[in-house]
Amino acid sequence: NTDDSGIIVGNGDDGAVLSLNDHTVIATDMAVEGIHFRLDWSSPEEIGRKITAANLADVCAMGGWPTFLVVSVAFPAHFLHSLESLASGISHEAAKVGARVVGGDLSQGNQLVISITALGHTHQPIRRSSAVIGDAVVVSHLPGLSAAGLLLLSSQKNLDSANARKAIAQHCAPIIHYARYRSVFPFLHAATDISDGLIVDASHIADASSVAIEFDSKKITSHPDFEAISSIAPNREHALDFVLSGGEDHVLLGTTANPEKCAGFIEIGRVVSGHGVFVDGKRLDGEAGYQHSW
């Protein structure tokens, strides 16, 4: 839905006026040049898509559907002629869910900084604190491809294979399965967006729900998508580390009593009694998360 439904006053006044239904979900994210992206690796359009996807994914992780965005950008003088491409990337990603940009601000600065606030609606919020012992742990797709892409960009080696191009694209402008997310909302007990790594973000659910999460490495490494990550990593152990600790894929991690109803999701573990996050019975530290910098 990309019409003006819900917009009473849009761009052009001192503020937007919106008519909001149901419960309103609000999420905000900021991307800083040199930390979340590099202009020599990503096009302005890819950067716009990436920061927009991060916000949309957070709304979806709450069981919400994004509707409106407010965008603020600080930019150096040399980036002025790239603002239109940046805006195009933001609009491109927002259109995937029918969201509209309703306001924001522009300012010159020493480096490119983009801040987006996303608003969405939900009938029933999905919390991190609602995981139930016995739930299956599922993901919308395997994380780790973005971390593999970062490795390739950093090394500037072996960039030409199909898997390499896929990994680099995932790092520069992640593909989010929004419709797949929406289809499983009724079946999820708890959920979170994976931006800081599977172990770290799973620990947020475990802590909030006072449970433990047990991952099965065989369910991860036996999935066909693992081969793409493994073909880039130095070895399979390193590839598994990409999955467990790599960030910025924006995968939806959820717990459910009905994994068979979560079409397209991959079951990789269970919710069990205890505290913390485990892989094959070994407890892992949540500190081994993704660092958003180079």
Tab-separated table of C-alpha atoms in Angstrom:
chain	number	residue	atom	x	y	z
A	1	ASN	CA	0.000	0.000	0.000
A	2	THR	CA	1.825	3.119	-1.208
A	3	ASP	CA	-1.087	5.586	-1.236
A	4	ASP	CA	-1.452	8.474	1.207
A	5	SER	CA	-3.576	6.531	3.682
A	6	GLY	CA	-2.737	7.679	7.197
A	7	ILE	CA	-0.903	10.851	6.101
A	8	ILE	CA	-2.909	13.909	7.160
A	9	VAL	CA	-0.058	16.378	6.531
A	10	GLY	CA	3.055	15.186	4.715
A	11	ASN	CA	6.315	16.863	3.694
A	12	GLY	CA	6.338	20.649	3.386
A	13	ASP	CA	5.190	21.816	6.821
A	14	ASP	CA	7.073	22.024	10.116
A	15	GLY	CA	5.962	18.504	10.938
A	16	ALA	CA	4.062	15.565	9.505
A	17	VAL	CA	0.619	14.693	10.842
A	18	LEU	CA	-0.269	11.006	10.773
A	19	SER	CA	-3.328	8.957	11.614
A	20	LEU	CA	-2.091	5.799	13.321
A	21	ASN	CA	-4.095	2.648	13.923
A	22	ASP	CA	-3.465	-0.327	16.237
A	23	HIS	CA	-0.309	-0.283	18.391
A	24	THR	CA	2.508	1.877	17.032
A	25	VAL	CA	6.056	0.487	16.804
A	26	ILE	CA	8.882	3.047	16.705
A	27	ALA	CA	12.492	2.127	15.905
A	28	THR	CA	15.481	4.294	15.089
A	29	ASP	CA	18.937	3.572	13.742
A	30	MET	CA	21.965	5.636	12.772
A	31	ALA	CA	24.690	4.853	10.246
A	32	VAL	CA	28.045	6.637	10.358
A	33	GLU	CA	30.584	6.730	7.541
A	34	GLY	CA	33.652	4.656	8.372
A	35	ILE	CA	31.785	2.606	10.966
A	36	HIS	CA	28.669	1.223	9.282
A	37	PHE	CA	29.675	1.751	5.657
A	38	ARG	CA	32.490	2.969	3.420
A	39	LEU	CA	31.949	5.153	0.386
A	40	ASP	CA	34.684	3.320	-1.537
A	41	TRP	CA	32.847	0.015	-1.056
A	42	SER	CA	29.184	0.997	-1.282
A	43	SER	CA	27.259	3.221	-3.668
A	44	PRO	CA	25.028	5.963	-2.228
A	45	GLU	CA	21.977	3.917	-3.260
A	46	GLU	CA	23.298	0.825	-1.452
A	47	ILE	CA	23.952	2.896	1.665
A	48	GLY	CA	20.391	4.208	1.566
A	49	ARG	CA	19.003	0.706	1.186
A	50	LYS	CA	21.181	-0.641	4.023
A	51	ILE	CA	20.233	1.862	6.719
A	52	THR	CA	16.575	1.699	5.683
A	53	ALA	CA	16.607	-2.095	5.854
A	54	ALA	CA	18.052	-1.944	9.376
A	55	ASN	CA	15.095	0.157	10.546
A	56	LEU	CA	12.438	-1.843	8.719
A	57	ALA	CA	13.877	-5.082	10.124
A	58	ASP	CA	13.637	-3.743	13.687
A	59	VAL	CA	9.954	-2.906	13.235
A	60	CYS	CA	9.315	-6.357	11.769
A	61	ALA	CA	11.172	-8.010	14.655
A	62	MET	CA	8.524	-6.499	16.948
A	63	GLY	CA	5.777	-8.165	14.923
A	64	GLY	CA	5.056	-4.840	13.240
A	65	TRP	CA	4.674	-3.663	9.668
A	66	PRO	CA	6.503	-0.430	8.729
A	67	THR	CA	4.440	2.465	7.392
A	68	PHE	CA	6.360	5.750	7.785
A	69	LEU	CA	9.989	6.913	7.878
A	70	VAL	CA	11.637	10.132	9.081
A	71	VAL	CA	15.115	10.621	7.613
A	72	SER	CA	17.909	12.967	8.723
A	73	VAL	CA	21.230	13.242	6.901
A	74	ALA	CA	24.442	15.117	7.663
A	75	PHE	CA	26.780	15.162	4.669
A	76	PRO	CA	30.133	16.609	3.586
A	77	ALA	CA	30.145	19.056	0.667
A	78	HIS	CA	31.537	16.502	-1.797
A	79	PHE	CA	28.491	14.253	-1.225
A	80	LEU	CA	25.945	16.891	-2.257
A	81	HIS	CA	25.490	15.501	-5.764
A	82	SER	CA	24.983	11.975	-4.383
A	83	LEU	CA	22.024	12.884	-2.135
A	84	GLU	CA	19.533	12.014	-4.856
A	85	SER	CA	21.001	8.512	-5.216
A	86	LEU	CA	20.946	8.078	-1.425
A	87	ALA	CA	17.270	9.106	-1.378
A	88	SER	CA	16.577	6.688	-4.220
A	89	GLY	CA	18.025	3.826	-2.179
A	90	ILE	CA	15.914	4.770	0.840
A	91	SER	CA	12.752	4.956	-1.278
A	92	HIS	CA	13.575	1.678	-3.046
A	93	GLU	CA	13.842	-0.250	0.220
A	94	ALA	CA	10.847	1.465	1.833
A	95	ALA	CA	8.679	0.624	-1.178
A	96	LYS	CA	9.193	-3.096	-0.501
A	97	VAL	CA	6.870	-2.775	2.503
A	98	GLY	CA	4.807	0.179	1.285
A	99	ALA	CA	6.388	2.622	3.733
A	100	ARG	CA	6.586	6.362	3.014
A	101	VAL	CA	9.157	9.012	3.965
A	102	VAL	CA	7.147	11.765	5.701
A	103	GLY	CA	9.845	14.137	6.884
A	104	GLY	CA	13.409	14.684	8.049
A	105	ASP	CA	16.299	17.114	7.937
A	106	LEU	CA	19.504	17.851	5.996
A	107	SER	CA	22.677	19.420	7.327
A	108	GLN	CA	26.261	19.717	6.192
A	109	GLY	CA	28.843	17.906	8.295
A	110	ASN	CA	32.364	16.516	8.221
A	111	GLN	CA	31.234	12.993	7.328
A	112	LEU	CA	28.144	11.248	6.073
A	113	VAL	CA	25.713	10.350	8.875
A	114	ILE	CA	22.223	9.012	8.263
A	115	SER	CA	19.579	8.627	10.950
A	116	ILE	CA	16.201	7.045	10.227
A	117	THR	CA	13.216	6.636	12.518
A	118	ALA	CA	10.666	4.080	11.365
A	119	LEU	CA	7.064	3.842	12.522
A	120	GLY	CA	4.887	0.806	12.044
A	121	HIS	CA	1.768	-0.856	13.356
A	122	THR	CA	1.038	-4.162	15.043
A	123	HIS	CA	-1.985	-5.907	16.520
A	124	GLN	CA	0.216	-7.891	18.909
A	125	PRO	CA	3.836	-6.932	19.678
A	126	ILE	CA	6.368	-9.776	19.719
A	127	ARG	CA	8.751	-9.377	22.651
A	128	ARG	CA	12.170	-10.792	23.410
A	129	SER	CA	10.818	-11.845	26.786
A	130	SER	CA	8.238	-14.405	25.645
A	131	ALA	CA	10.320	-17.464	24.692
A	132	VAL	CA	8.965	-20.730	26.133
A	133	ILE	CA	11.002	-23.767	27.154
A	134	GLY	CA	10.532	-26.374	24.427
A	135	ASP	CA	10.216	-23.803	21.617
A	136	ALA	CA	12.133	-24.350	18.423
A	137	VAL	CA	14.600	-21.589	17.517
A	138	VAL	CA	14.260	-20.519	13.897
A	139	VAL	CA	15.880	-17.988	11.551
A	140	SER	CA	14.569	-16.467	8.331
A	141	HIS	CA	17.864	-17.388	6.635
A	142	LEU	CA	21.362	-18.218	7.816
A	143	PRO	CA	23.343	-15.195	8.994
A	144	GLY	CA	27.029	-14.892	8.159
A	145	LEU	CA	27.004	-13.905	4.506
A	146	SER	CA	27.485	-10.211	5.332
A	147	ALA	CA	30.537	-11.035	7.461
A	148	ALA	CA	31.920	-13.091	4.578
A	149	GLY	CA	31.373	-10.111	2.282
A	150	LEU	CA	33.214	-7.838	4.701
A	151	LEU	CA	36.166	-10.256	4.682
A	152	LEU	CA	36.288	-10.144	0.893
A	153	LEU	CA	36.061	-6.355	0.739
A	154	SER	CA	38.780	-6.013	3.374
A	155	SER	CA	41.151	-8.384	1.605
A	156	GLN	CA	40.216	-7.380	-1.963
A	157	LYS	CA	40.827	-10.994	-2.990
A	158	ASN	CA	38.660	-13.621	-4.708
A	159	LEU	CA	35.869	-11.156	-5.512
A	160	ASP	CA	34.631	-12.661	-8.771
A	161	SER	CA	32.787	-15.870	-7.878
A	162	ALA	CA	28.998	-15.965	-7.704
A	163	ASN	CA	29.139	-16.613	-3.941
A	164	ALA	CA	31.590	-13.743	-3.457
A	165	ARG	CA	29.327	-11.313	-5.322
A	166	LYS	CA	26.358	-12.534	-3.288
A	167	ALA	CA	28.236	-12.020	-0.006
A	168	ILE	CA	29.440	-8.529	-0.949
A	169	ALA	CA	25.935	-7.538	-2.009
A	170	GLN	CA	24.569	-8.804	1.313
A	171	HIS	CA	27.071	-6.676	3.210
A	172	CYS	CA	26.508	-3.516	1.167
A	173	ALA	CA	22.692	-3.759	0.921
A	174	PRO	CA	21.202	-6.753	2.777
A	175	ILE	CA	18.215	-8.553	1.336
A	176	ILE	CA	15.420	-8.735	3.903
A	177	HIS	CA	12.618	-11.270	3.521
A	178	TYR	CA	9.869	-8.917	4.718
A	179	ALA	CA	6.905	-10.930	3.412
A	180	ARG	CA	8.367	-14.096	4.953
A	181	TYR	CA	8.644	-12.297	8.285
A	182	ARG	CA	5.029	-11.166	8.167
A	183	SER	CA	3.744	-14.658	7.409
A	184	VAL	CA	5.133	-16.092	10.665
A	185	PHE	CA	4.129	-13.342	13.107
A	186	PRO	CA	1.136	-15.366	14.423
A	187	PHE	CA	3.399	-18.319	15.295
A	188	LEU	CA	6.307	-16.604	17.072
A	189	HIS	CA	6.541	-16.397	20.852
A	190	ALA	CA	9.692	-14.231	20.905
A	191	ALA	CA	11.779	-12.559	18.219
A	192	THR	CA	14.689	-10.231	17.569
A	193	ASP	CA	16.607	-8.839	14.618
A	194	ILE	CA	20.130	-10.213	14.209
A	195	SER	CA	22.363	-7.208	13.650
A	196	ASP	CA	25.133	-7.832	16.201
A	197	GLY	CA	25.552	-11.579	15.622
A	198	LEU	CA	23.509	-14.694	16.331
A	199	ILE	CA	25.056	-15.416	19.739
A	200	VAL	CA	24.717	-11.851	21.026
A	201	ASP	CA	21.161	-11.351	19.811
A	202	ALA	CA	20.051	-14.805	20.973
A	203	SER	CA	21.415	-13.931	24.417
A	204	HIS	CA	19.024	-10.962	24.495
A	205	ILE	CA	16.084	-13.362	24.137
A	206	ALA	CA	17.585	-15.802	26.645
A	207	ASP	CA	18.162	-13.089	29.247
A	208	ALA	CA	14.795	-11.395	28.756
A	209	SER	CA	12.914	-14.714	28.901
A	210	SER	CA	15.008	-16.271	31.708
A	211	VAL	CA	15.781	-19.321	29.586
A	212	ALA	CA	18.731	-20.819	27.722
A	213	ILE	CA	19.060	-21.221	23.976
A	214	GLU	CA	20.799	-24.290	22.589
A	215	PHE	CA	22.036	-24.200	18.986
A	216	ASP	CA	22.790	-27.365	17.006
A	217	SER	CA	25.808	-26.781	14.765
A	218	LYS	CA	24.878	-29.743	12.527
A	219	LYS	CA	21.569	-28.082	11.653
A	220	ILE	CA	23.540	-25.002	10.642
A	221	THR	CA	26.359	-26.630	8.686
A	222	SER	CA	24.066	-29.115	6.922
A	223	HIS	CA	21.858	-26.391	5.473
A	224	PRO	CA	22.527	-25.680	1.761
A	225	ASP	CA	23.075	-21.956	2.425
A	226	PHE	CA	26.075	-22.782	4.602
A	227	GLU	CA	28.050	-23.860	1.555
A	228	ALA	CA	28.056	-20.314	0.129
A	229	ILE	CA	29.546	-19.003	3.382
A	230	SER	CA	31.953	-21.926	3.649
A	231	SER	CA	33.261	-21.335	0.110
A	232	ILE	CA	34.487	-17.889	1.198
A	233	ALA	CA	35.770	-18.584	4.719
A	234	PRO	CA	39.309	-19.956	5.249
A	235	ASN	CA	37.820	-23.153	6.704
A	236	ARG	CA	34.482	-24.582	7.920
A	237	GLU	CA	35.202	-23.582	11.524
A	238	HIS	CA	35.696	-19.998	10.407
A	239	ALA	CA	32.504	-20.251	8.345
A	240	LEU	CA	30.572	-21.383	11.425
A	241	ASP	CA	32.014	-18.409	13.307
A	242	PHE	CA	30.647	-16.127	10.573
A	243	VAL	CA	27.183	-17.591	11.210
A	244	LEU	CA	27.443	-17.351	15.002
A	245	SER	CA	29.182	-13.977	15.341
A	246	GLY	CA	28.838	-12.115	12.030
A	247	GLY	CA	26.562	-9.089	11.961
A	248	GLU	CA	24.446	-6.881	9.707
A	249	ASP	CA	22.560	-9.620	7.863
A	250	HIS	CA	19.329	-8.508	9.574
A	251	VAL	CA	18.000	-12.031	9.904
A	252	LEU	CA	14.831	-12.548	11.947
A	253	LEU	CA	15.522	-14.862	14.903
A	254	GLY	CA	12.431	-16.293	16.584
A	255	THR	CA	11.166	-18.962	18.915
A	256	THR	CA	8.037	-20.945	18.150
A	257	ALA	CA	6.023	-23.964	19.239
A	258	ASN	CA	5.067	-24.536	15.586
A	259	PRO	CA	8.205	-24.549	13.407
A	260	GLU	CA	6.324	-26.476	10.713
A	261	LYS	CA	4.118	-23.418	10.208
A	262	CYS	CA	7.078	-21.073	9.734
A	263	ALA	CA	7.469	-21.508	5.992
A	264	GLY	CA	10.927	-20.649	4.689
A	265	PHE	CA	12.476	-20.480	8.171
A	266	ILE	CA	15.351	-22.723	9.275
A	267	GLU	CA	15.224	-24.546	12.610
A	268	ILE	CA	18.656	-24.343	14.251
A	269	GLY	CA	18.045	-24.954	17.965
A	270	ARG	CA	15.756	-25.169	20.973
A	271	VAL	CA	14.778	-23.139	24.015
A	272	VAL	CA	15.777	-25.045	27.159
A	273	SER	CA	15.879	-24.387	30.878
A	274	GLY	CA	18.872	-22.540	32.255
A	275	HIS	CA	20.672	-19.321	31.350
A	276	GLY	CA	22.803	-18.245	28.428
A	277	VAL	CA	23.464	-19.451	24.891
A	278	PHE	CA	24.976	-22.834	24.044
A	279	VAL	CA	26.282	-24.475	20.880
A	280	ASP	CA	26.389	-28.283	21.031
A	281	GLY	CA	26.293	-28.127	24.822
A	282	LYS	CA	29.098	-25.554	25.171
A	283	ARG	CA	28.207	-22.192	26.621
A	284	LEU	CA	29.371	-19.237	24.551
A	285	ASP	CA	30.014	-15.682	25.661
A	286	GLY	CA	27.728	-13.000	24.301
A	287	GLU	CA	30.757	-10.725	24.055
A	288	ALA	CA	31.875	-12.373	20.785
A	289	GLY	CA	29.579	-10.145	18.805
A	290	TYR	CA	29.963	-8.154	15.632
A	291	GLN	CA	31.846	-4.862	15.817
A	292	HIS	CA	30.435	-2.237	13.453
A	293	SER	CA	33.797	-0.877	12.326
A	294	TRP	CA	36.899	-1.625	10.282
